[in-house]
PDB file of C-alpha atoms in Angstrom:
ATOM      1  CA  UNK A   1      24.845  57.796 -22.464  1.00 91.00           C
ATOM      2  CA  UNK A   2      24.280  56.577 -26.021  1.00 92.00           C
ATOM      3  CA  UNK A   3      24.001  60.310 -27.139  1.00 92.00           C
ATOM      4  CA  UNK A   4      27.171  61.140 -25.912  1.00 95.00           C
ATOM      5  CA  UNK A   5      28.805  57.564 -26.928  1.00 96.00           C
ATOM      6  CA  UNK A   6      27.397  58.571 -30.865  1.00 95.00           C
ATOM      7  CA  UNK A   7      28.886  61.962 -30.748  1.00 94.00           C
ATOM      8  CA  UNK A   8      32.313  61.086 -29.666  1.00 96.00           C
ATOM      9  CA  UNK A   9      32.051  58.014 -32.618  1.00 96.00           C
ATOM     10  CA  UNK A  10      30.900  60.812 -35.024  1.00 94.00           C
ATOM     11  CA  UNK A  11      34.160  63.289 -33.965  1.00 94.00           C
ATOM     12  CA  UNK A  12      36.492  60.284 -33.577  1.00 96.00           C
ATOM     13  CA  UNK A  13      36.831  61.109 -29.956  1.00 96.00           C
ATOM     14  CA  UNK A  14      38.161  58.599 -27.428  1.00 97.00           C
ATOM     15  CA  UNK A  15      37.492  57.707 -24.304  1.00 98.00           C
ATOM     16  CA  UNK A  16      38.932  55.064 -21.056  1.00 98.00           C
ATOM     17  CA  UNK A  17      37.854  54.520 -17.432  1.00 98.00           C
ATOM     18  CA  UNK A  18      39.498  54.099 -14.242  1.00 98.00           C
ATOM     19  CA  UNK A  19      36.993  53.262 -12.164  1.00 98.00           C
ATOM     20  CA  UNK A  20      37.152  52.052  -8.294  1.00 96.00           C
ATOM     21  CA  UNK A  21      33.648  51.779  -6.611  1.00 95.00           C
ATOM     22  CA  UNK A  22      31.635  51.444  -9.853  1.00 96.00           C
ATOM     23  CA  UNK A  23      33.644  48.081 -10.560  1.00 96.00           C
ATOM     24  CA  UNK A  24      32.947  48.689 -14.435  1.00 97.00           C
ATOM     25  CA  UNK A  25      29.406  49.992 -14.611  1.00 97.00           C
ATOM     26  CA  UNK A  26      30.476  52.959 -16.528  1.00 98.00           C
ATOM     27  CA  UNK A  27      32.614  51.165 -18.907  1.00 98.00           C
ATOM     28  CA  UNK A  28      29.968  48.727 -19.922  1.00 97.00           C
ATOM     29  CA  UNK A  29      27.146  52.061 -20.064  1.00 97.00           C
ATOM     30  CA  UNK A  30      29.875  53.872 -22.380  1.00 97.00           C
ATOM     31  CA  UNK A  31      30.505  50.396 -24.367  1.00 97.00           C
ATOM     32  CA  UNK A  32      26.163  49.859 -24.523  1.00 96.00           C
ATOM     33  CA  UNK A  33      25.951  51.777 -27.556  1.00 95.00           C
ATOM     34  CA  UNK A  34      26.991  50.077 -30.890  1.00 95.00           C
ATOM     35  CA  UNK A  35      29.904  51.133 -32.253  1.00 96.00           C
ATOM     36  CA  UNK A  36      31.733  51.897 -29.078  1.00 97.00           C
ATOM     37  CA  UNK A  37      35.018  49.949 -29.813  1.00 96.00           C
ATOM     38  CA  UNK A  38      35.713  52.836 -31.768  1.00 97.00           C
ATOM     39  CA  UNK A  39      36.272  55.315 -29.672  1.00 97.00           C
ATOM     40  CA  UNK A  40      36.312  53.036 -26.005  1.00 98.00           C
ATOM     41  CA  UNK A  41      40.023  52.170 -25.879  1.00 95.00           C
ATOM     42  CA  UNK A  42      39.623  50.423 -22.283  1.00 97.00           C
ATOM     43  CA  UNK A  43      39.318  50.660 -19.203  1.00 98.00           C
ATOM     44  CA  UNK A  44      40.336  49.367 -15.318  1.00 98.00           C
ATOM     45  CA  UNK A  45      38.787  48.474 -12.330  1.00 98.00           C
ATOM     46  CA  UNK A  46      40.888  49.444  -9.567  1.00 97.00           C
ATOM     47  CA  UNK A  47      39.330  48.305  -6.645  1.00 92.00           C
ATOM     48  CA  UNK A  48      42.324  48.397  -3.960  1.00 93.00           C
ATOM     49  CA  UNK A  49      45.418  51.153  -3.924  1.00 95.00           C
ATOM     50  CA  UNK A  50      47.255  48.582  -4.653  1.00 97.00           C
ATOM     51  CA  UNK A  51      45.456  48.570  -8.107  1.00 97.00           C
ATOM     52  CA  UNK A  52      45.226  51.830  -8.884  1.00 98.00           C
ATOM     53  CA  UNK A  53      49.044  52.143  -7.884  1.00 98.00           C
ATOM     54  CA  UNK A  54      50.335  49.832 -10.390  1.00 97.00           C
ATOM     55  CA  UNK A  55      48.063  51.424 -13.086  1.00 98.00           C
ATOM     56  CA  UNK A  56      49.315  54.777 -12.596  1.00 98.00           C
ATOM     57  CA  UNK A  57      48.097  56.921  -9.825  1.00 98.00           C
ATOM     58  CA  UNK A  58      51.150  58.512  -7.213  1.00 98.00           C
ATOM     59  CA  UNK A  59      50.991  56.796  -4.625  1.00 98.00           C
ATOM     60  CA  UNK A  60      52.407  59.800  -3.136  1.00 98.00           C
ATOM     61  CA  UNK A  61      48.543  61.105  -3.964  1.00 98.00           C
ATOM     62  CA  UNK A  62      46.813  58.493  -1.794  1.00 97.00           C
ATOM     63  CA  UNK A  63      48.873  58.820   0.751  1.00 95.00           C
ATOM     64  CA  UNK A  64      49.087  62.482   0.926  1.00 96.00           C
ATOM     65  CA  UNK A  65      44.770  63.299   0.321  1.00 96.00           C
ATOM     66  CA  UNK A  66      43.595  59.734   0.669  1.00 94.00           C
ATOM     67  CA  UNK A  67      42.316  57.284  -1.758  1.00 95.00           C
ATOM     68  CA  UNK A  68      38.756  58.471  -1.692  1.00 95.00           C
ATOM     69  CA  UNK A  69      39.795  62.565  -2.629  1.00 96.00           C
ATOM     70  CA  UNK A  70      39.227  64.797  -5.802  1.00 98.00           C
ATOM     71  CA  UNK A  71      42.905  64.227  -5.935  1.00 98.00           C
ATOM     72  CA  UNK A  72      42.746  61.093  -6.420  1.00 98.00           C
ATOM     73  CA  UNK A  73      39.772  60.886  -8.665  1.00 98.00           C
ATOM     74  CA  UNK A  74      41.905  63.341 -11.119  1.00 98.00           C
ATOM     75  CA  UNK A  75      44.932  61.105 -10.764  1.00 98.00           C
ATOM     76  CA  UNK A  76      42.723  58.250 -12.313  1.00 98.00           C
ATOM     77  CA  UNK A  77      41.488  60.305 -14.845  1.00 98.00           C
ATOM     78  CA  UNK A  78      44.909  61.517 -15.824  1.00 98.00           C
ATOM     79  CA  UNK A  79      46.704  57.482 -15.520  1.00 98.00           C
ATOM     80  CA  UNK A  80      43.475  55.773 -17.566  1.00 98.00           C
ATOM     81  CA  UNK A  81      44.087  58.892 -19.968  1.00 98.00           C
ATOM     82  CA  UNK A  82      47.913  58.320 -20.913  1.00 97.00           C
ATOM     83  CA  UNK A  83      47.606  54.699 -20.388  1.00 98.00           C
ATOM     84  CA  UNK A  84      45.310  54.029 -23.439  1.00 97.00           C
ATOM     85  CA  UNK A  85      46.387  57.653 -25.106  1.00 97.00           C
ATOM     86  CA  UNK A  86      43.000  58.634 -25.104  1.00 98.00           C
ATOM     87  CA  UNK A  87      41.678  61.990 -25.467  1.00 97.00           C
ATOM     88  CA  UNK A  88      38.973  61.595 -22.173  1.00 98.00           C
ATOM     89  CA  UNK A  89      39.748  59.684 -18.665  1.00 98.00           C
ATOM     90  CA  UNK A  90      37.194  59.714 -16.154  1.00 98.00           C
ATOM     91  CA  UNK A  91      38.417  58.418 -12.401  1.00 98.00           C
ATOM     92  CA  UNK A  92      35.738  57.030 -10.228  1.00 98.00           C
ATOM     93  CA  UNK A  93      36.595  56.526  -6.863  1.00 97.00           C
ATOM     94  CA  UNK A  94      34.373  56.587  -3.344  1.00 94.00           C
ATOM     95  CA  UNK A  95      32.404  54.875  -0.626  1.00 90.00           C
ATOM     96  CA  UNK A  96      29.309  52.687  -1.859  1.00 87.00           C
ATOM     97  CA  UNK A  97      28.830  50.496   1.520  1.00 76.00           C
ATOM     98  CA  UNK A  98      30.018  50.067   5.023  1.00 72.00           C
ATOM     99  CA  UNK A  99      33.241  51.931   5.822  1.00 72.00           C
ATOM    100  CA  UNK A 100      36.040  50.753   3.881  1.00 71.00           C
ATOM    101  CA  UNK A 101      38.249  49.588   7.477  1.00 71.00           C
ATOM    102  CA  UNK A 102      41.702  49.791   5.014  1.00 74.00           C
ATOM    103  CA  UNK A 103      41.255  53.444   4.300  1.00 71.00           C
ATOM    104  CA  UNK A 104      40.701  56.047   7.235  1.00 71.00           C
ATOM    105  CA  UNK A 105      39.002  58.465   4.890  1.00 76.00           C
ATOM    106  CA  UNK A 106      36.030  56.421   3.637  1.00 77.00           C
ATOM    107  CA  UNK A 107      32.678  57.918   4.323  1.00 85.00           C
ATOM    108  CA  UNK A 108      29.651  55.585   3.186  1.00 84.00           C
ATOM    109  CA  UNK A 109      27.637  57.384   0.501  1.00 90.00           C
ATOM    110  CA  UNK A 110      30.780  59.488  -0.402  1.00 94.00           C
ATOM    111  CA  UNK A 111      31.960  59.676  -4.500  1.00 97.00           C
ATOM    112  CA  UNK A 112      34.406  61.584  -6.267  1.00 98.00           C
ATOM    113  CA  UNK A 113      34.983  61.354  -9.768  1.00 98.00           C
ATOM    114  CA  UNK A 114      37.302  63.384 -12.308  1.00 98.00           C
ATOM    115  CA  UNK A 115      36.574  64.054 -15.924  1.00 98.00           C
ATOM    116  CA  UNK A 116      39.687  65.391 -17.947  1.00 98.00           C
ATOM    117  CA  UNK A 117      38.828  66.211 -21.723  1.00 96.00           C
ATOM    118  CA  UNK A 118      41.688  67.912 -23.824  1.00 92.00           C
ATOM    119  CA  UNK A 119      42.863  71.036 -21.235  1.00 93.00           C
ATOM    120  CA  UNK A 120      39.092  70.877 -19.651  1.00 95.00           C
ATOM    121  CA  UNK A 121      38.784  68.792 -16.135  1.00 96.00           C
ATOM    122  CA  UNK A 122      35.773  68.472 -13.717  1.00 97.00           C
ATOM    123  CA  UNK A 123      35.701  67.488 -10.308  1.00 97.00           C
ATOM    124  CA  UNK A 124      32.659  66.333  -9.260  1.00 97.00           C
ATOM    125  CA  UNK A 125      31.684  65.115  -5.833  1.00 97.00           C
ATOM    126  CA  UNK A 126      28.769  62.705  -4.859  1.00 97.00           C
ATOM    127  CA  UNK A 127      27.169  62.343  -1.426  1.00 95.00           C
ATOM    128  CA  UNK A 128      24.283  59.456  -2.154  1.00 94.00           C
ATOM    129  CA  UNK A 129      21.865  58.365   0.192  1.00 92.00           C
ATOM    130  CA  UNK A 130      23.639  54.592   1.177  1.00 90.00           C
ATOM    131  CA  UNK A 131      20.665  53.260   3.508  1.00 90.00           C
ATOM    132  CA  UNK A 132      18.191  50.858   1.973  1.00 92.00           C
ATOM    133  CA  UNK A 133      19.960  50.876  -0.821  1.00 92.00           C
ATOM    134  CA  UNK A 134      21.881  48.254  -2.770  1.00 92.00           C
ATOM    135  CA  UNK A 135      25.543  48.618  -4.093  1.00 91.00           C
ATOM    136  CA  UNK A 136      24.070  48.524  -7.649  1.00 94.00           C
ATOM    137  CA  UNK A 137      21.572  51.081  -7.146  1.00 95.00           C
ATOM    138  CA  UNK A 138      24.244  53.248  -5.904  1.00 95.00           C
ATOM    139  CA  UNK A 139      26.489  52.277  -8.498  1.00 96.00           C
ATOM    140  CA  UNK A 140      23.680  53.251 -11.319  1.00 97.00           C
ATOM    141  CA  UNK A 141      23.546  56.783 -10.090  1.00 97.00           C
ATOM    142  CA  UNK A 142      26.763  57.074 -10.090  1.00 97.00           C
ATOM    143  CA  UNK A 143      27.132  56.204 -13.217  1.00 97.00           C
ATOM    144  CA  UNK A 144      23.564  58.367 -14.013  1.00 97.00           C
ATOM    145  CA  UNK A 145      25.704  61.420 -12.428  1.00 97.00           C
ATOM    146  CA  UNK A 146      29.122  60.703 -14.605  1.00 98.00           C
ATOM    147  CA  UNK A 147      26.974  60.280 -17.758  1.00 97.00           C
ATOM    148  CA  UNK A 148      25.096  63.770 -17.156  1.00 97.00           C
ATOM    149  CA  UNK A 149      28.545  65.574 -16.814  1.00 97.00           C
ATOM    150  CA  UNK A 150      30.125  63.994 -20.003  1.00 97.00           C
ATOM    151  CA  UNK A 151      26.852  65.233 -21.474  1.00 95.00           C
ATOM    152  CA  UNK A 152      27.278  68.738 -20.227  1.00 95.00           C
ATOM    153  CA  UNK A 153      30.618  69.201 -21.463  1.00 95.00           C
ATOM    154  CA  UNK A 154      30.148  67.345 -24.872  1.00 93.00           C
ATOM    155  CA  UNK A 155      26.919  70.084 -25.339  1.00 90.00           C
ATOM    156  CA  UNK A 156      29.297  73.010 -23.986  1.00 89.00           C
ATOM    157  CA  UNK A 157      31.864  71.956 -27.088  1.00 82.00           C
ATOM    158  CA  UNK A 158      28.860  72.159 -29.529  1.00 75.00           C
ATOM    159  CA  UNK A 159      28.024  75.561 -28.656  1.00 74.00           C
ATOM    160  CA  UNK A 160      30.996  76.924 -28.314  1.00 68.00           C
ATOM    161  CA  UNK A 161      32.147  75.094 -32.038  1.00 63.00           C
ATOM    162  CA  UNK A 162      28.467  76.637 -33.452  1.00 62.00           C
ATOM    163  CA  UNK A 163      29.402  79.805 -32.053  1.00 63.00           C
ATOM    164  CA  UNK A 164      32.817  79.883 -33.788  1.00 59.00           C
ATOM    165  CA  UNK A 165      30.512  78.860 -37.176  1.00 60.00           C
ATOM    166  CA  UNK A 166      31.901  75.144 -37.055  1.00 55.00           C
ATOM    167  CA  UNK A 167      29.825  72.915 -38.920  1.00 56.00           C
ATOM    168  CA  UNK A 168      28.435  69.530 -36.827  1.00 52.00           C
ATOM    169  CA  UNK A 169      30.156  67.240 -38.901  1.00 51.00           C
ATOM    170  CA  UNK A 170      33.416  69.133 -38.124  1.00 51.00           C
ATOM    171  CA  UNK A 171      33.255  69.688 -34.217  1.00 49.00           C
ATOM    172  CA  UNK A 172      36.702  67.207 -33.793  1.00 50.00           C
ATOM    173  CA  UNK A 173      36.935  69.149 -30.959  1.00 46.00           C
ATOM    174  CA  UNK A 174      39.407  67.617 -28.291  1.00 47.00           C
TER     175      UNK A 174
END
């Protein structure tokens, strides 16, 4: 994560979180690396539809595909996004434990998470092995899985801003 935290701090690129069954882990990765406050502009933890309701997401959304949905997930990314006017939102939401016996679509093991960058969004879904296994573990490869796909697209804007014969220290690319 810190190589991705530096190059958004080095492009002036900012990021916030929405984040459900991570509780925060990601925020607190992106916010490990020195610096951060620069570009982190915040973050919630949404942990009931309730929460992500008031912060933002239709609730026409969850109740149409459910709150754990790539739907939803997007509609995270998109409210953390305009909420703190930053130019990345990533929207964590899914099943760490047990069945979640408030929402009929929660499969144990089951993540989705949206990344929206500029006009650029990824949908991304998880399906983690949930026996033996602690909420934290699960949470740090979630995390480990969000982190790798911020890291794909950050190294897909370098090449395609080397290709174009941008120099590094001028890749603002949002």
């Amino acid at each position: 994560m810190e190589e991705f935290v530096t190059y958004l701090i080095e492009h002036g690129i900012s990021i916030s979180t929405m984040e459900s069954c991570t509780s925060g882990l990601l925020a607190s990765a992106i916010t490990d690396t020195e610096g951060a406050s620069a570009i982190f502009k915040g973050g919630f933890v949404t942990y009931s539809n309730e929460a992500k309701i008031r912060q933002g997401v239709p609730a026409e959304v969850i109740g149409t595909f459910g709150v754990y949905s790539p739907q939803t997930a997007e509609a995270m990314a998109e409210a953390c996004r305009m909420a703190y006017q930053a130019q990345i939102g990533v929207g964590v939401t899914g099943t760490t434990g047990n069945t979640d016996p408030s929402n009929a679509d929660s499969v144990p093991g089951e993540v989705f998470y949206a990344v929206l960058w500029g006009e650029e969004k990824r949908n991304c879904r998880l399906e983690l092995a949930t026996r033996g296994r602690s909420r934290h573990e699960l949470k740090r490869d979630i995390v480990r899985a969000v982190s790798e796909t911020l890291r794909e697209m950050m190294w897909q804007r370098r090449s395609a801003a080397e290709t174009a014969g941008i120099p590094a220290r001028k890749q603002n690319i949002l």
